[in-house]
PDB file of C-alpha atoms in Angstrom:
ATOM      1  CA  MET A  47      36.436  22.447  -5.132  1.00 41.00           C
ATOM      2  CA  ALA A  48      34.533  19.970  -2.965  1.00 53.00           C
ATOM      3  CA  GLN A  49      32.483  17.226  -4.579  1.00 65.00           C
ATOM      4  CA  SER A  50      28.748  17.931  -4.728  1.00 74.00           C
ATOM      5  CA  LEU A  51      26.252  15.795  -2.828  1.00 76.00           C
ATOM      6  CA  ILE A  52      23.863  15.776  -5.805  1.00 77.00           C
ATOM      7  CA  SER A  53      24.923  12.234  -6.673  1.00 73.00           C
ATOM      8  CA  SER A  54      23.799  11.069  -3.219  1.00 75.00           C
ATOM      9  CA  LEU A  55      20.181  12.000  -3.994  1.00 79.00           C
ATOM     10  CA  THR A  56      17.835   9.107  -4.638  1.00 82.00           C
ATOM     11  CA  PRO A  57      15.746   9.933  -7.734  1.00 84.00           C
ATOM     12  CA  PHE A  58      11.988  10.129  -7.303  1.00 85.00           C
ATOM     13  CA  LYS A  59      10.104   7.777  -9.624  1.00 84.00           C
ATOM     14  CA  GLY A  60       6.529   8.450  -8.544  1.00 80.00           C
ATOM     15  CA  GLY A  61       4.129   5.685  -7.657  1.00 71.00           C
ATOM     16  CA  ASN A  62       4.308   4.549  -4.045  1.00 64.00           C
ATOM     17  CA  GLU A  63       7.644   6.163  -3.246  1.00 66.00           C
ATOM     18  CA  ASN A  64       7.949   8.717  -0.471  1.00 77.00           C
ATOM     19  CA  PHE A  65       7.900  12.166  -2.090  1.00 80.00           C
ATOM     20  CA  ASP A  66       8.311  13.957   1.254  1.00 80.00           C
ATOM     21  CA  PHE A  67      11.541  12.049   1.921  1.00 82.00           C
ATOM     22  CA  PHE A  68      12.851  12.934  -1.542  1.00 85.00           C
ATOM     23  CA  ILE A  69      12.136  16.662  -1.051  1.00 87.00           C
ATOM     24  CA  LYS A  70      13.626  16.642   2.452  1.00 86.00           C
ATOM     25  CA  GLN A  71      16.777  15.034   1.058  1.00 86.00           C
ATOM     26  CA  LEU A  72      16.963  17.586  -1.757  1.00 88.00           C
ATOM     27  CA  ASN A  73      16.400  20.517   0.631  1.00 90.00           C
ATOM     28  CA  ASN A  74      19.122  19.269   2.986  1.00 89.00           C
ATOM     29  CA  VAL A  75      21.687  19.080   0.168  1.00 88.00           C
ATOM     30  CA  ALA A  76      20.561  22.485  -1.174  1.00 89.00           C
ATOM     31  CA  LYS A  77      20.988  24.039   2.259  1.00 91.00           C
ATOM     32  CA  LEU A  78      24.433  22.488   2.805  1.00 89.00           C
ATOM     33  CA  GLU A  79      25.659  23.593  -0.612  1.00 90.00           C
ATOM     34  CA  LYS A  80      23.838  26.957  -0.536  1.00 91.00           C
ATOM     35  CA  TRP A  81      21.944  26.496  -3.804  1.00 90.00           C
ATOM     36  CA  GLY A  82      19.853  29.213  -5.372  1.00 90.00           C
ATOM     37  CA  GLU A  83      16.252  28.800  -6.494  1.00 90.00           C
ATOM     38  CA  VAL A  84      17.148  28.011 -10.126  1.00 89.00           C
ATOM     39  CA  LYS A  85      19.589  25.236  -9.178  1.00 91.00           C
ATOM     40  CA  LYS A  86      17.062  23.663  -6.779  1.00 90.00           C
ATOM     41  CA  ILE A  87      14.450  23.541  -9.559  1.00 88.00           C
ATOM     42  CA  LEU A  88      16.965  22.132 -12.046  1.00 87.00           C
ATOM     43  CA  VAL A  89      18.213  19.411  -9.668  1.00 89.00           C
ATOM     44  CA  LEU A  90      14.625  18.538  -8.743  1.00 87.00           C
ATOM     45  CA  LYS A  91      13.668  18.095 -12.392  1.00 88.00           C
ATOM     46  CA  LEU A  92      16.835  16.110 -13.165  1.00 87.00           C
ATOM     47  CA  ASN A  93      16.070  13.704 -10.323  1.00 88.00           C
ATOM     48  CA  LEU A  94      12.597  12.785 -11.510  1.00 86.00           C
ATOM     49  CA  LYS A  95      12.375   9.380 -13.198  1.00 87.00           C
ATOM     50  CA  ASP A  96       9.736   7.054 -14.657  1.00 87.00           C
ATOM     51  CA  GLU A  97       6.183   8.128 -13.771  1.00 85.00           C
ATOM     52  CA  ALA A  98       7.318  11.386 -12.143  1.00 82.00           C
ATOM     53  CA  LEU A  99       9.348  12.375 -15.218  1.00 85.00           C
ATOM     54  CA  LYS A 100       6.467  11.499 -17.565  1.00 86.00           C
ATOM     55  CA  SER A 101       4.195  13.689 -15.490  1.00 82.00           C
ATOM     56  CA  LEU A 102       6.647  16.588 -15.680  1.00 82.00           C
ATOM     57  CA  VAL A 103       7.146  16.273 -19.445  1.00 84.00           C
ATOM     58  CA  SER A 104       3.456  15.793 -20.267  1.00 86.00           C
ATOM     59  CA  ASN A 105       2.352  18.852 -18.302  1.00 82.00           C
ATOM     60  CA  PRO A 106       3.618  22.103 -19.872  1.00 78.00           C
ATOM     61  CA  LYS A 107       2.489  24.089 -16.818  1.00 79.00           C
ATOM     62  CA  PHE A 108       5.249  22.409 -14.777  1.00 77.00           C
ATOM     63  CA  GLU A 109       7.860  23.860 -17.158  1.00 77.00           C
ATOM     64  CA  GLU A 110       6.555  27.381 -16.582  1.00 80.00           C
ATOM     65  CA  ILE A 111       6.901  27.206 -12.783  1.00 83.00           C
ATOM     66  CA  ASP A 112       9.966  29.168 -11.721  1.00 81.00           C
ATOM     67  CA  HIS A 113       9.529  28.932  -7.952  1.00 87.00           C
ATOM     68  CA  PHE A 114      10.793  25.800  -6.189  1.00 89.00           C
ATOM     69  CA  ASP A 115       8.044  25.626  -3.537  1.00 89.00           C
ATOM     70  CA  SER A 116       5.332  26.028  -6.184  1.00 87.00           C
ATOM     71  CA  LEU A 117       6.781  23.161  -8.215  1.00 86.00           C
ATOM     72  CA  VAL A 118       7.006  20.988  -5.097  1.00 87.00           C
ATOM     73  CA  LYS A 119       3.375  21.782  -4.270  1.00 86.00           C
ATOM     74  CA  LYS A 120       2.222  20.790  -7.783  1.00 84.00           C
ATOM     75  CA  LEU A 121       4.186  17.530  -7.602  1.00 84.00           C
ATOM     76  CA  GLU A 122       2.784  16.844  -4.121  1.00 82.00           C
ATOM     77  CA  GLU A 123      -0.741  17.240  -5.461  1.00 79.00           C
ATOM     78  CA  LYS A 124       0.091  14.673  -8.116  1.00 79.00           C
ATOM     79  CA  PHE A 125       2.050  12.117  -6.063  1.00 78.00           C
ATOM     80  CA  CYS A 126       1.114  12.457  -2.391  1.00 74.00           C
ATOM     81  CA  LYS A 127      -2.045  10.637  -1.551  1.00 66.00           C
ATOM     82  CA  LYS A 128      -4.017  12.504   1.056  1.00 63.00           C
ATOM     83  CA  PRO A 129      -5.960  10.298   3.427  1.00 59.00           C
ATOM     84  CA  ASN A 130      -9.530   9.850   2.258  1.00 70.00           C
ATOM     85  CA  PHE A 131     -11.719  10.866   5.202  1.00 75.00           C
ATOM     86  CA  GLU A 132     -14.626   8.599   4.257  1.00 79.00           C
ATOM     87  CA  GLU A 133     -12.340   5.569   3.909  1.00 78.00           C
ATOM     88  CA  ALA A 134     -10.625   6.341   7.226  1.00 76.00           C
ATOM     89  CA  GLN A 135     -14.022   6.731   8.900  1.00 82.00           C
ATOM     90  CA  ARG A 136     -15.240   3.417   7.448  1.00 84.00           C
ATOM     91  CA  GLN A 137     -12.130   1.603   8.668  1.00 83.00           C
ATOM     92  CA  PHE A 138     -12.471   3.243  12.083  1.00 83.00           C
ATOM     93  CA  ASN A 139     -16.148   2.303  12.422  1.00 87.00           C
ATOM     94  CA  ASN A 140     -15.542  -1.324  11.367  1.00 89.00           C
ATOM     95  CA  LEU A 141     -12.726  -2.069  13.810  1.00 88.00           C
ATOM     96  CA  LYS A 142     -13.330  -5.346  15.650  1.00 92.00           C
ATOM     97  CA  GLN A 143     -10.951  -7.947  17.034  1.00 91.00           C
ATOM     98  CA  LYS A 144     -10.737 -10.885  14.657  1.00 87.00           C
ATOM     99  CA  VAL A 145     -10.862 -14.438  16.005  1.00 83.00           C
ATOM    100  CA  SER A 146      -7.131 -15.162  15.844  1.00 84.00           C
ATOM    101  CA  GLN A 147      -5.961 -11.545  16.210  1.00 89.00           C
ATOM    102  CA  SER A 148      -3.640 -10.831  19.126  1.00 91.00           C
ATOM    103  CA  ILE A 149      -4.201  -7.928  21.503  1.00 94.00           C
ATOM    104  CA  SER A 150      -0.961  -6.312  20.267  1.00 92.00           C
ATOM    105  CA  ASP A 151      -2.085  -6.501  16.631  1.00 91.00           C
ATOM    106  CA  LEU A 152      -5.485  -5.062  17.502  1.00 92.00           C
ATOM    107  CA  ALA A 153      -3.839  -2.231  19.474  1.00 93.00           C
ATOM    108  CA  GLU A 154      -1.592  -1.386  16.513  1.00 89.00           C
ATOM    109  CA  GLN A 155      -4.544  -1.475  14.110  1.00 90.00           C
ATOM    110  CA  VAL A 156      -6.669   0.739  16.386  1.00 91.00           C
ATOM    111  CA  SER A 157      -3.789   3.170  16.864  1.00 89.00           C
ATOM    112  CA  SER A 158      -2.975   3.609  13.175  1.00 84.00           C
ATOM    113  CA  THR A 159      -6.624   3.715  12.060  1.00 85.00           C
ATOM    114  CA  THR A 160      -7.536   6.252  14.746  1.00 85.00           C
ATOM    115  CA  ASP A 161      -4.570   8.434  13.784  1.00 83.00           C
ATOM    116  CA  LYS A 162      -5.683   8.362  10.127  1.00 78.00           C
ATOM    117  CA  PHE A 163      -9.255   9.174  11.128  1.00 78.00           C
ATOM    118  CA  SER A 164      -8.862  11.837  13.810  1.00 79.00           C
ATOM    119  CA  ASN A 165      -5.389  13.266  13.212  1.00 74.00           C
ATOM    120  CA  PRO A 166      -4.467  12.728   9.538  1.00 71.00           C
ATOM    121  CA  ASN A 167      -1.990  15.620   9.519  1.00 70.00           C
ATOM    122  CA  ASN A 168      -0.094  14.406  12.620  1.00 71.00           C
ATOM    123  CA  SER A 169      -0.876  17.617  14.471  1.00 74.00           C
ATOM    124  CA  GLU A 170       1.060  18.231  17.682  1.00 80.00           C
ATOM    125  CA  GLU A 171      -1.717  20.456  19.064  1.00 83.00           C
ATOM    126  CA  GLU A 172      -2.524  19.301  22.590  1.00 86.00           C
ATOM    127  CA  ASN A 173      -6.315  19.196  22.138  1.00 85.00           C
ATOM    128  CA  ILE A 174      -6.084  17.075  18.993  1.00 84.00           C
ATOM    129  CA  VAL A 175      -3.537  14.716  20.562  1.00 83.00           C
ATOM    130  CA  ASN A 176      -5.721  14.308  23.689  1.00 86.00           C
ATOM    131  CA  LEU A 177      -8.841  13.695  21.609  1.00 86.00           C
ATOM    132  CA  THR A 178      -7.003  11.115  19.499  1.00 86.00           C
ATOM    133  CA  GLU A 179      -5.770   9.299  22.622  1.00 91.00           C
ATOM    134  CA  LYS A 180      -9.286   9.218  24.109  1.00 92.00           C
ATOM    135  CA  LEU A 181     -10.658   7.898  20.820  1.00 90.00           C
ATOM    136  CA  LYS A 182      -7.981   5.185  20.769  1.00 92.00           C
ATOM    137  CA  LEU A 183      -8.933   4.127  24.293  1.00 94.00           C
ATOM    138  CA  SER A 184     -12.679   3.956  23.655  1.00 93.00           C
ATOM    139  CA  LYS A 185     -12.315   2.341  20.211  1.00 93.00           C
ATOM    140  CA  PHE A 186      -9.845  -0.247  21.509  1.00 95.00           C
ATOM    141  CA  ILE A 187     -12.198  -1.292  24.309  1.00 95.00           C
ATOM    142  CA  GLU A 188     -15.155  -1.369  21.898  1.00 95.00           C
ATOM    143  CA  ALA A 189     -13.188  -3.502  19.388  1.00 94.00           C
ATOM    144  CA  LEU A 190     -12.156  -6.174  21.915  1.00 95.00           C
ATOM    145  CA  ARG A 191     -13.762  -9.610  22.040  1.00 94.00           C
ATOM    146  CA  PRO A 192     -16.800  -9.451  24.373  1.00 93.00           C
ATOM    147  CA  ASP A 193     -15.273 -11.656  27.109  1.00 92.00           C
ATOM    148  CA  ILE A 194     -12.156  -9.476  27.317  1.00 93.00           C
ATOM    149  CA  ARG A 195     -14.067  -6.197  26.881  1.00 94.00           C
ATOM    150  CA  VAL A 196     -16.236  -6.818  29.961  1.00 94.00           C
ATOM    151  CA  GLU A 197     -13.202  -7.443  32.164  1.00 93.00           C
ATOM    152  CA  VAL A 198     -11.276  -4.433  30.825  1.00 94.00           C
ATOM    153  CA  LYS A 199     -14.279  -2.156  31.446  1.00 94.00           C
ATOM    154  CA  LYS A 200     -14.509  -3.400  35.061  1.00 93.00           C
ATOM    155  CA  LEU A 201     -10.941  -2.218  35.678  1.00 93.00           C
ATOM    156  CA  GLY A 202     -11.576   1.169  34.016  1.00 92.00           C
ATOM    157  CA  PRO A 203      -8.235   1.998  32.379  1.00 93.00           C
ATOM    158  CA  LYS A 204      -7.452   5.711  32.162  1.00 93.00           C
ATOM    159  CA  ASN A 205      -5.450   5.620  28.912  1.00 94.00           C
ATOM    160  CA  PHE A 206      -4.845   3.554  25.787  1.00 93.00           C
ATOM    161  CA  LYS A 207      -1.545   2.070  26.973  1.00 94.00           C
ATOM    162  CA  SER A 208      -2.996   0.795  30.245  1.00 94.00           C
ATOM    163  CA  ALA A 209      -6.046  -0.621  28.428  1.00 94.00           C
ATOM    164  CA  VAL A 210      -3.748  -2.601  26.127  1.00 94.00           C
ATOM    165  CA  ALA A 211      -1.732  -3.922  29.083  1.00 94.00           C
ATOM    166  CA  ILE A 212      -4.896  -4.908  30.976  1.00 94.00           C
ATOM    167  CA  ALA A 213      -6.378  -6.599  27.889  1.00 94.00           C
ATOM    168  CA  LYS A 214      -3.157  -8.590  27.357  1.00 94.00           C
ATOM    169  CA  ASN A 215      -3.225  -9.784  30.976  1.00 93.00           C
ATOM    170  CA  ILE A 216      -6.892 -10.756  30.749  1.00 92.00           C
ATOM    171  CA  ASP A 217      -6.325 -12.551  27.437  1.00 92.00           C
ATOM    172  CA  ASN A 218      -3.429 -14.494  28.977  1.00 91.00           C
ATOM    173  CA  ALA A 219      -5.506 -15.351  32.052  1.00 89.00           C
ATOM    174  CA  LEU A 220      -8.423 -16.529  29.914  1.00 86.00           C
ATOM    175  CA  SER A 221      -6.058 -18.612  27.777  1.00 83.00           C
ATOM    176  CA  ASP A 222      -4.532 -20.181  30.888  1.00 74.00           C
ATOM    177  CA  ASP A 223      -7.978 -20.923  32.364  1.00 58.00           C
ATOM    178  CA  GLY A 224      -9.017 -22.624  29.139  1.00 51.00           C
ATOM    179  CA  ALA A 225      -5.980 -24.889  29.263  1.00 46.00           C
ATOM    180  CA  GLU A 226      -6.672 -25.883  32.873  1.00 46.00           C
ATOM    181  CA  ILE A 227     -10.326 -26.591  32.148  1.00 42.00           C
ATOM    182  CA  ASN A 228      -9.395 -28.833  29.224  1.00 42.00           C
ATOM    183  CA  VAL A 229      -6.933 -30.742  31.375  1.00 41.00           C
ATOM    184  CA  THR A 230      -9.504 -31.141  34.131  1.00 49.00           C
ATOM    185  CA  ASP A 231     -12.205 -32.267  31.699  1.00 54.00           C
ATOM    186  CA  SER A 232      -9.923 -34.813  30.066  1.00 55.00           C
ATOM    187  CA  GLY A 233      -8.796 -35.984  33.495  1.00 51.00           C
ATOM    188  CA  ILE A 234     -12.409 -36.503  34.559  1.00 49.00           C
ATOM    189  CA  ASN A 235     -13.200 -38.337  31.324  1.00 53.00           C
ATOM    190  CA  GLN A 236     -10.163 -40.557  31.825  1.00 55.00           C
ATOM    191  CA  ILE A 237     -11.216 -41.433  35.381  1.00 51.00           C
ATOM    192  CA  LEU A 238     -14.800 -42.141  34.285  1.00 52.00           C
ATOM    193  CA  SER A 239     -13.661 -44.447  31.494  1.00 56.00           C
ATOM    194  CA  GLN A 240     -11.695 -46.666  33.904  1.00 49.00           C
TER     195      GLN A 240
END
């Protein structure tokens, strides 16, 4: 008889661990080894540790559940943090480029915050994806430093990616101009002091 893959499962401890990954792993092994419902429930329970195990033991209703998907749903409710809409909205509304923040960092922050705010379930639906992309574009431009924002708006980027590229180029150009001005000013001061 072939060796079971049960030992390859990483136990779920609760806390900040990825419950979805744990269940996906368990389902993959169950499918490969053609487990029945009872074995899936048993292996799931045996692979809970620490906080997850305490939760299982302290809640008698978990023991009564005899359907794998129902047990998974109850554990998800306990251990999977759903994005808080109000918090996501607050973060989205307060996005602004910080003084030393790079364009790339701002773009990443806008992208992840917008996804949490407008598409928390990672929907593939075309309308939601398009709306999210338009929100990213407008929020990114709005969050830029004023000197960069004005120049980006003049060029009117059509999508988020092009807005990021344009903003990077403008930021580099402004940084280069600043260096030349400083050199020129110091050169003038040096000439005047002679």
